[in-house]
PDB file of C-alpha atoms in Angstrom:
ATOM      1  CA  MET A   1     -15.499  22.186  12.106  1.00  0.00           C
ATOM      2  CA  ASN A   2     -12.244  21.695  13.936  1.00  0.00           C
ATOM      3  CA  VAL A   3      -9.813  24.450  14.925  1.00  0.00           C
ATOM      4  CA  ARG A   4      -7.571  23.879  11.875  1.00  0.00           C
ATOM      5  CA  GLN A   5     -10.516  24.183   9.486  1.00  0.00           C
ATOM      6  CA  GLU A   6     -11.756  27.325  11.246  1.00  0.00           C
ATOM      7  CA  ARG A   7      -8.286  28.923  11.065  1.00  0.00           C
ATOM      8  CA  SER A   8      -7.969  27.981   7.377  1.00  0.00           C
ATOM      9  CA  ALA A   9     -11.328  29.595   6.571  1.00  0.00           C
ATOM     10  CA  LYS A  10     -10.333  32.786   8.414  1.00  0.00           C
ATOM     11  CA  ASN A  11      -6.971  32.875   6.576  1.00  0.00           C
ATOM     12  CA  GLU A  12      -8.808  32.576   3.273  1.00  0.00           C
ATOM     13  CA  ALA A  13     -10.915  35.603   4.146  1.00  0.00           C
ATOM     14  CA  LEU A  14      -7.764  37.644   4.888  1.00  0.00           C
ATOM     15  CA  LEU A  15      -6.160  36.658   1.583  1.00  0.00           C
ATOM     16  CA  ARG A  16      -9.354  37.580  -0.227  1.00  0.00           C
ATOM     17  CA  GLU A  17      -9.027  41.107   1.219  1.00  0.00           C
ATOM     18  CA  VAL A  18      -5.495  41.377  -0.227  1.00  0.00           C
ATOM     19  CA  ASN A  19      -6.736  40.266  -3.656  1.00  0.00           C
ATOM     20  CA  GLU A  20      -9.658  42.668  -3.590  1.00  0.00           C
ATOM     21  CA  ARG A  21      -7.204  45.533  -3.049  1.00  0.00           C
ATOM     22  CA  ILE A  22      -5.126  44.327  -6.032  1.00  0.00           C
ATOM     23  CA  GLU A  23      -8.249  44.248  -8.188  1.00  0.00           C
ATOM     24  CA  GLU A  24      -9.387  47.694  -6.967  1.00  0.00           C
ATOM     25  CA  VAL A  25      -6.035  49.309  -7.702  1.00  0.00           C
ATOM     26  CA  GLY A  26      -5.979  47.846 -11.211  1.00  0.00           C
ATOM     27  CA  GLU A  27      -9.529  49.062 -11.785  1.00  0.00           C
ATOM     28  CA  ARG A  28      -8.835  52.583 -10.479  1.00  0.00           C
ATOM     29  CA  LEU A  29      -5.703  52.961 -12.538  1.00  0.00           C
ATOM     30  CA  GLN A  30      -7.398  51.435 -15.571  1.00  0.00           C
ATOM     31  CA  VAL A  31      -4.080  49.988 -16.655  1.00  0.00           C
ATOM     32  CA  LEU A  32      -5.399  46.683 -17.995  1.00  0.00           C
ATOM     33  CA  PRO A  33      -7.993  45.723 -20.566  1.00  0.00           C
ATOM     34  CA  GLU A  34     -10.846  43.799 -18.911  1.00  0.00           C
ATOM     35  CA  ASP A  35      -9.741  40.452 -20.367  1.00  0.00           C
ATOM     36  CA  ASP A  36      -6.090  40.838 -19.309  1.00  0.00           C
ATOM     37  CA  VAL A  37      -4.658  38.446 -16.730  1.00  0.00           C
ATOM     38  CA  LEU A  38      -3.598  39.514 -13.229  1.00  0.00           C
ATOM     39  CA  ASP A  39      -1.760  37.523 -10.580  1.00  0.00           C
ATOM     40  CA  PHE A  40      -3.727  37.151  -7.348  1.00  0.00           C
ATOM     41  CA  ARG A  41      -2.586  35.459  -4.152  1.00  0.00           C
ATOM     42  CA  CYS A  42      -3.916  31.937  -3.758  1.00  0.00           C
ATOM     43  CA  GLU A  43      -6.747  32.159  -1.231  1.00  0.00           C
ATOM     44  CA  CYS A  44      -6.351  28.600   0.096  1.00  0.00           C
ATOM     45  CA  GLY A  45      -5.602  29.848   3.615  1.00  0.00           C
ATOM     46  CA  ARG A  46      -2.606  27.560   4.161  1.00  0.00           C
ATOM     47  CA  PRO A  47      -0.053  29.514   6.230  1.00  0.00           C
ATOM     48  CA  ALA A  48       2.887  28.298   4.114  1.00  0.00           C
ATOM     49  CA  CYS A  49       1.247  28.937   0.726  1.00  0.00           C
ATOM     50  CA  GLU A  50       2.874  31.715  -1.282  1.00  0.00           C
ATOM     51  CA  SER A  51       1.403  30.687  -4.645  1.00  0.00           C
ATOM     52  CA  TYR A  52      -0.223  33.027  -7.129  1.00  0.00           C
ATOM     53  CA  VAL A  53      -3.296  32.458  -9.268  1.00  0.00           C
ATOM     54  CA  SER A  54      -3.172  33.917 -12.791  1.00  0.00           C
ATOM     55  CA  MET A  55      -6.623  34.783 -14.064  1.00  0.00           C
ATOM     56  CA  PRO A  56      -8.518  37.498 -15.932  1.00  0.00           C
ATOM     57  CA  ALA A  57      -9.623  40.355 -13.700  1.00  0.00           C
ATOM     58  CA  THR A  58     -13.184  39.840 -14.965  1.00  0.00           C
ATOM     59  CA  ALA A  59     -13.116  36.187 -13.833  1.00  0.00           C
ATOM     60  CA  TYR A  60     -11.899  37.260 -10.397  1.00  0.00           C
ATOM     61  CA  LYS A  61     -14.651  39.842 -10.135  1.00  0.00           C
ATOM     62  CA  ARG A  62     -17.235  37.228 -11.161  1.00  0.00           C
ATOM     63  CA  ALA A  63     -15.939  34.772  -8.540  1.00  0.00           C
ATOM     64  CA  ARG A  64     -16.072  37.486  -5.884  1.00  0.00           C
ATOM     65  CA  SER A  65     -19.684  38.335  -6.661  1.00  0.00           C
ATOM     66  CA  ASP A  66     -20.479  35.682  -4.008  1.00  0.00           C
ATOM     67  CA  ASN A  67     -18.558  36.486  -0.841  1.00  0.00           C
ATOM     68  CA  ASP A  68     -18.218  32.832   0.166  1.00  0.00           C
ATOM     69  CA  ARG A  69     -16.262  32.020  -3.014  1.00  0.00           C
ATOM     70  CA  PHE A  70     -12.482  31.987  -3.266  1.00  0.00           C
ATOM     71  CA  VAL A  71      -9.886  31.499  -6.019  1.00  0.00           C
ATOM     72  CA  LEU A  72      -7.173  28.906  -5.513  1.00  0.00           C
ATOM     73  CA  VAL A  73      -4.316  27.211  -7.286  1.00  0.00           C
ATOM     74  CA  PRO A  74      -5.613  23.832  -8.570  1.00  0.00           C
ATOM     75  CA  GLY A  75      -4.991  21.182  -5.928  1.00  0.00           C
ATOM     76  CA  HIS A  76      -5.210  23.584  -2.971  1.00  0.00           C
ATOM     77  CA  GLU A  77      -8.918  23.015  -2.366  1.00  0.00           C
ATOM     78  CA  ASP A  78     -10.059  21.481   0.957  1.00  0.00           C
ATOM     79  CA  PRO A  79     -13.147  19.300   0.396  1.00  0.00           C
ATOM     80  CA  GLU A  80     -13.934  19.372   4.130  1.00  0.00           C
ATOM     81  CA  ILE A  81     -14.818  23.082   4.048  1.00  0.00           C
ATOM     82  CA  GLU A  82     -15.436  23.890   0.350  1.00  0.00           C
ATOM     83  CA  ARG A  83     -16.544  22.522  -3.009  1.00  0.00           C
ATOM     84  CA  VAL A  84     -15.229  23.399  -6.464  1.00  0.00           C
ATOM     85  CA  VAL A  85     -17.737  25.389  -8.529  1.00  0.00           C
ATOM     86  CA  GLU A  86     -15.456  26.373 -11.425  1.00  0.00           C
ATOM     87  CA  ARG A  87     -12.308  24.757 -12.735  1.00  0.00           C
ATOM     88  CA  ALA A  88      -9.880  26.300 -15.233  1.00  0.00           C
ATOM     89  CA  GLU A  89      -6.358  25.365 -16.238  1.00  0.00           C
ATOM     90  CA  ARG A  90      -4.702  27.908 -13.926  1.00  0.00           C
ATOM     91  CA  TYR A  91      -7.257  28.279 -11.140  1.00  0.00           C
ATOM     92  CA  VAL A  92     -10.275  26.840  -9.345  1.00  0.00           C
ATOM     93  CA  VAL A  93     -13.134  28.720  -7.709  1.00  0.00           C
ATOM     94  CA  VAL A  94     -14.472  27.163  -4.516  1.00  0.00           C
ATOM     95  CA  ASP A  95     -17.649  27.789  -2.554  1.00  0.00           C
ATOM     96  CA  LYS A  96     -17.598  27.405   1.218  1.00  0.00           C
ATOM     97  CA  ARG A  97     -19.742  24.690   2.782  1.00  0.00           C
ATOM     98  CA  PRO A  98     -22.467  26.092   5.096  1.00  0.00           C
ATOM     99  CA  GLU A  99     -20.583  25.252   8.302  1.00  0.00           C
ATOM    100  CA  ALA A 100     -17.560  27.319   7.108  1.00  0.00           C
ATOM    101  CA  GLU A 101     -19.519  30.357   5.898  1.00  0.00           C
ATOM    102  CA  PRO A 102     -19.671  32.165   9.278  1.00  0.00           C
ATOM    103  CA  TYR A 103     -15.851  32.229   9.372  1.00  0.00           C
ATOM    104  CA  VAL A 104     -15.467  33.981   6.012  1.00  0.00           C
ATOM    105  CA  GLY A 105     -18.058  36.728   6.380  1.00  0.00           C
ATOM    106  CA  ALA A 106     -20.687  35.198   4.091  1.00  0.00           C
ATOM    107  CA  ASP A 107     -23.917  37.188   3.784  1.00  0.00           C
ATOM    108  CA  GLY A 108     -26.861  36.082   5.824  1.00  0.00           C
ATOM    109  CA  GLN A 109     -24.916  33.766   8.102  1.00  0.00           C
ATOM    110  CA  PRO A 110     -25.472  33.710  11.844  1.00  0.00           C
ATOM    111  CA  ASP A 111     -22.693  35.034  14.045  1.00  0.00           C
ATOM    112  CA  SER A 112     -23.032  32.148  16.479  1.00  0.00           C
ATOM    113  CA  GLY A 113     -23.086  28.421  15.790  1.00  0.00           C
ATOM    114  CA  ALA A 114     -26.817  27.743  16.045  1.00  0.00           C
TER     115      ALA A 114
END
C-alpha cells in the first residue's frame, strides 16, 4: 500500500468512530424505532468528503459487526483497498482488503507488515 492508501484507511477508521458515537447516542436515547433512518458521515476517508449516508440504524449496526467494514456514499469506494460487500440505493458497505486491515484496527491483524 502506498502512503495515500494508508492515510485513507486511517481516515476511514476515524470517521467510523464518529458514526459509532452517533449510533450509540441514538440507542441510549431510544429516540428512533429500529428501522428508522439515520444520517451517518461517509466513511470513505477522503479529506474533502463531507457527504452523509442515510441508512437504517440496524443496517449500520449490521455493517459494523465486522470492524473492517465501512459505510460509504455510492461511488466513494476505492477498489485498491476495499471491495463492496453490500450495495443499496443510498449506501454501499465495503470490506477492507487484507493489506489495509492493519490500518483500520481489524481483529486478528498483525501490528507490523509481516
